[in-house]
Structure formats: C-alpha cells, structure tokens
Amino acid sequence: DQQVKQNSPSLSVQEGRISILNCDYTNSMFDYFLWYKKYPAEGPTFLISISSIKDKNEDGRFTVFLNKSAKHLSLHIVPSQPGDSAVYFCAASANRDDKIIFGKGTRLHILP
Amino acid sequence: DTGVSQDPRHKITKRGQNVTFRCDPISEHNRLYWYRQTLGQGPEFLTYFQNEAQLEKSRLLSDRFSAERPKGSFSTLEIQRTEQGDSAMYLCASSLVTEAFFGQGTRLTVV
C-alpha cells in the first residue's frame, strides 16, 4: 500500500527551463510534506518542505505547491541547472512527530 | 563535520552471518530513523526513536532485525542470520522537528 506516489520514474528538462516534479498521496492524515534530492552513493538531502496550512512555499529556485483537496503536491525548479540532475523524493508525515514516508522517486535529467 | 555519520560505509558478508551498523546523529537531534533503500525504490521506513525510546517498528522488520539507541545518542541496527534479500543501502537520519537529515548510508551486500 503505497501512501506516497511519484508516477513519473524519470523526467528530462532543458537547462534553463522549468522542471516540475509531481507527487500524489493517499493518506488524509498527512499534514507535512517534504522533498529530498539524492545523488548516487549519497544519502538523501533535504530540499524544501510545506505544512498543510499553506499551499505554497518558496526557497530560491525551488517552490513547492500543495493542493490538499486533490492530495497532490509538486516541486518547481526554475531555472533548471545541470547540478539539479538527481533523483527527487517526495515524502510526507502525519503530524510533525510521526515517521516520514517516501515515494519511489523521480530521476531528473537536465539536458544541455 | 557535524552531520549524520554511519559506519561502516560498505559491508560484504556471507549469508547466515550477523552484521551490526552504527549511526551517530546530529548531536542536538532527539529523533533518529532507520530506513532501507533498494534499487529503484525510495527509502523504506524500518524504525524510529525519540531519545532512547523506540516508537515504532515497520511490519517489514522481521525478528532478525533489532535496533537500539541505549543512551539516546548513537544507534545500532543489527541483522542476524543475514539473507541475500537483506542486500540494500541502510540509511540513518536524525531530526529535531520534522526535517530529517540523512547520513551517507551503509551498503550491505550478502553473498
């Protein structure tokens, strides 16, 4: 039973353009959402998070949007840079004290 | 370096042997998590601690797996009688609020 779903295994985007990574969740108890980035042979690195009381959070080139009614969130990266090529994981928790559940990830390729 | 530290980084073991991994979290973090990751999958929750108390264990964690955090600081994950299916990257993370910070992982290969 996958509670956090990333339905696109991979995504290719031209350098300088916008990258949009999508994530859906099924557990209505989730109220905190996170995005992580992972390079090969390294642990995931925290990128950005959003609480369910907000619908948008922005940090530099990264913006996360949350649509609670659709149980959907997305990560926008603009402009995309070569160093953004990595696997991106969407994650969620039910109240800030609970365990964090991860999706399967989306591999982002930034094309020159 | 004050990040999450895991030891060893790599472990090759024969099927049936026991292995133990260590995780040193960021010093002021009270929560510590263990995850397992296999190829093409996201980190899979195994267990987590609040200080020295183990709050939850995944149903996926068989009796061969045990984790401890004796003084609320470092943690160990032991796998007894390893099987080939245990081959994976074992990730440790720690947090103070909700944003968990990961170590570089221990890659286990069971031959």
Coordinates of N, CA, C and O in Angstrom, one line a residue, chain A residues 30-68:
Chain A
F30 N -1.8 12.9 6.5 CA -0.6 13.6 6.2 C -0.8 15.1 6.3 O -1.7 15.6 5.7
D31 N 0.1 15.8 7.1 CA -0.1 17.2 7.2 C 1.3 17.9 7.0 O 1.3 19.1 7.2
Y32 N 2.3 17.2 6.7 CA 3.6 17.8 6.5 C 4.3 17.1 5.3 O 4.3 15.9 5.3
F33 N 4.8 17.9 4.4 CA 5.3 17.3 3.2 C 6.8 17.8 2.9 O 7.0 19.0 3.1
L34 N 7.6 16.9 2.4 CA 9.0 17.3 2.2 C 9.5 16.8 0.8 O 8.9 15.8 0.3
W35 N 10.5 17.5 0.3 CA 11.2 17.0 -0.9 C 12.6 16.8 -0.6 O 13.2 17.7 0.1
Y36 N 13.2 15.7 -1.1 CA 14.6 15.4 -0.9 C 15.2 15.1 -2.3 O 14.5 14.7 -3.2
K37 N 16.5 15.4 -2.3 CA 17.3 15.2 -3.6 C 18.4 14.2 -3.2 O 18.9 14.2 -2.1
K38 N 18.6 13.3 -4.2 CA 19.6 12.3 -3.9 C 20.6 12.1 -5.1 O 20.1 11.8 -6.2
Y39 N 21.9 12.2 -4.8 CA 22.9 11.8 -5.8 C 23.3 10.4 -5.6 O 23.2 9.9 -4.5
P40 N 23.9 9.7 -6.6 CA 24.3 8.3 -6.4 C 25.3 8.2 -5.3 O 26.2 9.1 -5.1
A41 N 25.2 7.1 -4.5 CA 26.2 6.8 -3.4 C 26.1 7.8 -2.3 O 27.1 7.9 -1.5
E42 N 25.1 8.6 -2.2 CA 25.0 9.6 -1.1 C 23.6 9.4 -0.5 O 22.7 8.9 -1.1
G43 N 23.4 9.8 0.8 CA 22.1 9.8 1.4 C 21.3 11.0 0.8 O 21.8 11.9 0.3
P44 N 19.9 10.9 1.0 CA 19.1 12.0 0.5 C 19.4 13.3 1.2 O 19.7 13.3 2.4
T45 N 19.2 14.4 0.5 CA 19.5 15.7 1.1 C 18.1 16.5 1.1 O 17.4 16.5 0.1
F46 N 17.8 17.0 2.3 CA 16.6 17.8 2.4 C 16.6 19.0 1.5 O 17.6 19.8 1.5
L47 N 15.5 19.3 0.8 CA 15.4 20.4 -0.1 C 14.5 21.5 0.5 O 14.8 22.6 0.7
I48 N 13.2 21.1 0.6 CA 12.2 22.1 1.0 C 11.0 21.3 1.6 O 10.8 20.1 1.3
S49 N 10.2 22.0 2.4 CA 9.0 21.4 3.0 C 7.8 22.3 3.0 O 8.0 23.5 2.7
I50 N 6.7 21.8 3.3 CA 5.5 22.6 3.3 C 4.5 22.0 4.3 O 4.3 20.7 4.4
S51 N 3.9 22.8 5.1 CA 2.9 22.4 6.1 C 1.5 22.4 5.4 O 1.3 23.2 4.5
S52 N 0.6 21.6 5.9 CA -0.7 21.6 5.2 C -1.5 22.9 5.4 O -2.6 23.0 4.8
I53 N -1.1 23.7 6.3 CA -1.8 25.0 6.4 C -1.4 26.0 5.3 O -2.0 27.1 5.2
K54 N -0.4 25.7 4.5 CA 0.0 26.5 3.4 C -0.3 25.8 2.1 O -0.5 24.6 2.0
D55 N -0.3 26.6 1.0 CA -0.4 26.0 -0.3 C 0.8 26.3 -1.2 O 0.9 25.7 -2.3
K56 N 1.7 27.0 -0.7 CA 2.9 27.3 -1.4 C 4.1 27.7 -0.5 O 3.9 28.3 0.5
N57 N 5.3 27.2 -0.8 CA 6.5 27.6 -0.1 C 7.6 27.7 -1.1 O 7.8 26.8 -1.9
E58 N 8.3 28.8 -1.0 CA 9.4 29.1 -1.9 C 10.7 29.2 -1.2 O 10.8 29.8 -0.2
D59 N 11.8 28.7 -1.9 CA 13.1 28.9 -1.4 C 14.1 28.9 -2.6 O 14.4 27.9 -3.1
G60 N 14.4 30.2 -2.9 CA 15.3 30.3 -4.1 C 14.7 29.8 -5.4 O 13.5 30.2 -5.7
R61 N 15.3 28.9 -6.0 CA 14.8 28.4 -7.3 C 13.8 27.3 -7.1 O 13.2 26.8 -8.1
F62 N 13.5 26.9 -5.9 CA 12.6 25.8 -5.5 C 11.3 26.3 -4.9 O 11.3 27.1 -4.0
T63 N 10.2 25.8 -5.5 CA 8.9 26.2 -5.0 C 8.1 24.9 -4.9 O 8.1 24.1 -5.8
V64 N 7.4 24.7 -3.7 CA 6.6 23.5 -3.6 C 5.1 24.0 -3.5 O 4.8 25.0 -2.8
F65 N 4.2 23.4 -4.2 CA 2.8 23.7 -4.2 C 2.0 22.5 -3.7 O 2.3 21.4 -4.0
L66 N 1.1 22.8 -2.8 CA 0.2 21.8 -2.2 C -1.2 22.0 -2.5 O -1.8 23.1 -2.3
N67 N -1.9 21.0 -3.1 CA -3.3 21.0 -3.3 C -3.9 19.9 -2.5 O -4.0 18.8 -2.8
K68 N -4.5 20.3 -1.3 CA -4.9 19.4 -0.3 C -6.2 18.6 -0.8 O -6.3 17.4 -0.6

